[in-house]
Amino acid sequence: MYINENSKVVVQGITGNQGMFHTKLMLDYGTKIVAGVTPGKDGQIVHGIPVFNDVQSAVKETRC
């Protein structure tokens, strides 16, 4: 896997305490987070990032 400044990230578990905490840190650092995934939390927004029920939906909707 090759990751650089143009990489897009999907955060699994974004709605949990640790997920929200680390998502904020990554955003502050400049990481391009395009979606979050937590089963049963579809439609929520965390730090401006859309949340989906599964990775397949996140990838499809964000085209990443």
CSV table of N, CA and C in Angstrom, one decimal:
chain,number,residue,atom,x,y,z
A,1,MET,N,0.8,-1.2,0.0
A,1,MET,CA,0.0,0.0,0.0
A,1,MET,C,0.9,1.2,0.0
A,2,TYR,N,0.6,2.2,-0.9
A,2,TYR,CA,1.3,3.4,-1.0
A,2,TYR,C,0.4,4.6,-0.5
A,3,ILE,N,0.8,5.3,0.4
A,3,ILE,CA,0.0,6.4,0.9
A,3,ILE,C,0.8,7.7,0.8
A,4,ASN,N,0.1,8.7,0.3
A,4,ASN,CA,0.8,10.0,0.2
A,4,ASN,C,-0.2,11.1,0.5
A,5,GLU,N,0.1,12.4,0.2
A,5,GLU,CA,-0.8,13.5,0.5
A,5,GLU,C,-2.1,13.5,-0.2
A,6,ASN,N,-2.2,12.7,-1.3
A,6,ASN,CA,-3.4,12.7,-2.1
A,6,ASN,C,-4.3,11.5,-1.7
A,7,SER,N,-3.8,10.7,-0.8
A,7,SER,CA,-4.6,9.5,-0.4
A,7,SER,C,-5.9,9.9,0.3
A,8,LYS,N,-7.0,9.1,0.0
A,8,LYS,CA,-8.3,9.3,0.6
A,8,LYS,C,-8.5,8.2,1.7
A,9,VAL,N,-9.1,8.6,2.8
A,9,VAL,CA,-9.2,7.7,3.9
A,9,VAL,C,-10.6,7.5,4.3
A,10,VAL,N,-11.0,6.2,4.6
A,10,VAL,CA,-12.3,5.9,5.2
A,10,VAL,C,-12.0,5.4,6.6
A,11,VAL,N,-12.6,6.0,7.6
A,11,VAL,CA,-12.4,5.6,9.0
A,11,VAL,C,-13.4,4.7,9.5
A,12,GLN,N,-13.0,3.5,9.9
A,12,GLN,CA,-14.0,2.5,10.4
A,12,GLN,C,-14.1,2.8,11.9
A,13,GLY,N,-15.4,2.8,12.4
A,13,GLY,CA,-15.6,3.1,13.8
A,13,GLY,C,-15.6,4.5,14.2
A,14,ILE,N,-15.9,5.4,13.2
A,14,ILE,CA,-15.8,6.8,13.4
A,14,ILE,C,-16.7,7.4,14.4
A,15,THR,N,-17.8,6.8,14.8
A,15,THR,CA,-18.7,7.4,15.7
A,15,THR,C,-18.4,7.0,17.2
A,16,GLY,N,-17.4,6.2,17.4
A,16,GLY,CA,-17.0,5.9,18.8
A,16,GLY,C,-16.1,6.9,19.3
A,17,ASN,N,-15.9,6.9,20.6
A,17,ASN,CA,-15.1,7.9,21.3
A,17,ASN,C,-13.7,8.0,20.7
A,18,GLN,N,-13.0,6.9,20.5
A,18,GLN,CA,-11.7,6.9,19.9
A,18,GLN,C,-11.7,7.2,18.4
A,19,GLY,N,-12.7,6.8,17.7
A,19,GLY,CA,-12.8,7.1,16.3
A,19,GLY,C,-13.0,8.6,16.1
A,20,MET,N,-13.8,9.2,16.9
A,20,MET,CA,-14.0,10.7,16.8
A,20,MET,C,-12.7,11.4,17.2
A,21,PHE,N,-12.1,11.0,18.2
A,21,PHE,CA,-10.9,11.6,18.7
A,21,PHE,C,-9.8,11.6,17.6
A,22,HIS,N,-9.5,10.4,17.1
A,22,HIS,CA,-8.5,10.2,16.1
A,22,HIS,C,-8.8,10.8,14.7
A,23,THR,N,-10.1,10.9,14.4
A,23,THR,CA,-10.5,11.5,13.2
A,23,THR,C,-10.2,13.0,13.2
A,24,LYS,N,-10.5,13.6,14.4
A,24,LYS,CA,-10.2,15.1,14.6
A,24,LYS,C,-8.7,15.3,14.4
A,25,LEU,N,-7.9,14.5,15.0
A,25,LEU,CA,-6.4,14.6,14.9
A,25,LEU,C,-6.0,14.5,13.4
A,26,MET,N,-6.5,13.5,12.7
A,26,MET,CA,-6.1,13.3,11.3
A,26,MET,C,-6.6,14.5,10.5
A,27,LEU,N,-7.8,15.0,10.7
A,27,LEU,CA,-8.2,16.2,10.0
A,27,LEU,C,-7.3,17.4,10.2
A,28,ASP,N,-7.0,17.6,11.5
A,28,ASP,CA,-6.1,18.7,11.9
A,28,ASP,C,-4.7,18.6,11.2
A,29,TYR,N,-4.3,17.3,11.0
A,29,TYR,CA,-3.0,17.0,10.3
A,29,TYR,C,-3.1,17.2,8.8
A,30,GLY,N,-4.3,17.2,8.3
A,30,GLY,CA,-4.5,17.4,6.8
A,30,GLY,C,-4.9,16.2,6.1
A,31,THR,N,-5.2,15.1,6.8
A,31,THR,CA,-5.6,13.9,6.1
A,31,THR,C,-6.9,14.1,5.4
A,32,LYS,N,-7.0,13.5,4.2
A,32,LYS,CA,-8.2,13.6,3.4
A,32,LYS,C,-9.2,12.5,3.7
A,33,ILE,N,-10.0,12.7,4.7
A,33,ILE,CA,-11.0,11.7,5.1
A,33,ILE,C,-12.2,11.9,4.3
A,34,VAL,N,-12.7,10.9,3.6
A,34,VAL,CA,-13.8,11.1,2.7
A,34,VAL,C,-15.1,10.5,3.3
A,35,ALA,N,-14.9,9.5,4.3
A,35,ALA,CA,-16.1,8.9,4.9
A,35,ALA,C,-15.7,8.2,6.1
A,36,GLY,N,-16.8,7.9,6.9
A,36,GLY,CA,-16.6,7.1,8.1
A,36,GLY,C,-17.6,5.9,8.0
A,37,VAL,N,-17.3,4.8,8.7
A,37,VAL,CA,-18.2,3.6,8.7
A,37,VAL,C,-18.4,3.2,10.1
A,38,THR,N,-19.7,3.0,10.4
A,38,THR,CA,-20.2,2.4,11.7
A,38,THR,C,-21.5,1.8,11.4
A,39,PRO,N,-21.7,0.5,11.6
A,39,PRO,CA,-22.9,-0.2,11.3
A,39,PRO,C,-24.1,0.4,12.1
A,40,GLY,N,-25.2,0.7,11.5
A,40,GLY,CA,-26.3,1.3,12.2
A,40,GLY,C,-26.3,2.8,12.3
A,41,LYS,N,-25.3,3.5,11.8
A,41,LYS,CA,-25.1,4.9,12.0
A,41,LYS,C,-25.2,5.7,10.7
A,42,ASP,N,-25.7,5.0,9.7
A,42,ASP,CA,-25.8,5.7,8.3
A,42,ASP,C,-26.5,7.0,8.4
A,43,GLY,N,-25.9,8.0,7.7
A,43,GLY,CA,-26.6,9.3,7.7
A,43,GLY,C,-26.1,10.3,8.7
A,44,GLN,N,-25.3,9.9,9.7
A,44,GLN,CA,-24.7,10.8,10.7
A,44,GLN,C,-23.6,11.5,10.0
A,45,ILE,N,-23.2,12.6,10.7
A,45,ILE,CA,-22.0,13.4,10.2
A,45,ILE,C,-21.1,13.5,11.5
A,46,VAL,N,-19.8,13.3,11.3
A,46,VAL,CA,-18.8,13.4,12.4
A,46,VAL,C,-17.7,14.3,11.9
A,47,HIS,N,-17.5,15.4,12.5
A,47,HIS,CA,-16.5,16.4,12.1
A,47,HIS,C,-16.6,16.8,10.6
A,48,GLY,N,-17.9,16.8,10.1
A,48,GLY,CA,-18.1,17.1,8.7
A,48,GLY,C,-18.0,16.0,7.7
A,49,ILE,N,-17.7,14.8,8.3
A,49,ILE,CA,-17.5,13.6,7.5
A,49,ILE,C,-18.8,12.7,7.5
A,50,PRO,N,-19.3,12.3,6.3
A,50,PRO,CA,-20.5,11.5,6.2
A,50,PRO,C,-20.2,10.1,6.8
A,51,VAL,N,-21.2,9.5,7.5
A,51,VAL,CA,-21.0,8.2,8.0
A,51,VAL,C,-22.0,7.2,7.3
A,52,PHE,N,-21.4,6.0,7.0
A,52,PHE,CA,-22.2,5.0,6.3
A,52,PHE,C,-22.2,3.7,7.1
A,53,ASN,N,-23.1,2.8,6.7
A,53,ASN,CA,-23.2,1.5,7.5
A,53,ASN,C,-22.1,0.5,7.2
A,54,ASP,N,-21.6,0.6,5.9
A,54,ASP,CA,-20.6,-0.3,5.5
A,54,ASP,C,-19.6,0.3,4.6
A,55,VAL,N,-18.4,-0.3,4.4
A,55,VAL,CA,-17.4,0.2,3.5
A,55,VAL,C,-17.8,0.2,2.1
A,56,GLN,N,-18.6,-0.8,1.6
A,56,GLN,CA,-19.0,-0.8,0.3
A,56,GLN,C,-19.9,0.4,-0.1
A,57,SER,N,-20.8,0.8,0.8
A,57,SER,CA,-21.6,2.0,0.6
A,57,SER,C,-20.8,3.3,0.6
A,58,ALA,N,-19.8,3.3,1.5
A,58,ALA,CA,-18.9,4.5,1.7
A,58,ALA,C,-18.1,4.7,0.4
A,59,VAL,N,-17.6,3.6,-0.2
A,59,VAL,CA,-16.8,3.7,-1.4
A,59,VAL,C,-17.7,4.1,-2.6
A,60,LYS,N,-18.8,3.5,-2.7
A,60,LYS,CA,-19.8,3.8,-3.8
A,60,LYS,C,-20.2,5.3,-3.7
A,61,GLU,N,-20.6,5.8,-2.6
A,61,GLU,CA,-21.1,7.1,-2.5
A,61,GLU,C,-20.1,8.2,-2.6
A,62,THR,N,-18.8,7.9,-2.2
A,62,THR,CA,-17.8,8.9,-2.2
A,62,THR,C,-16.9,8.8,-3.4
A,63,ARG,N,-17.1,7.7,-4.2
A,63,ARG,CA,-16.3,7.4,-5.4
A,63,ARG,C,-14.8,7.4,-5.1
A,64,CYS,N,-14.4,6.8,-3.9
A,64,CYS,CA,-13.0,6.8,-3.6
A,64,CYS,C,-12.4,5.4,-3.9
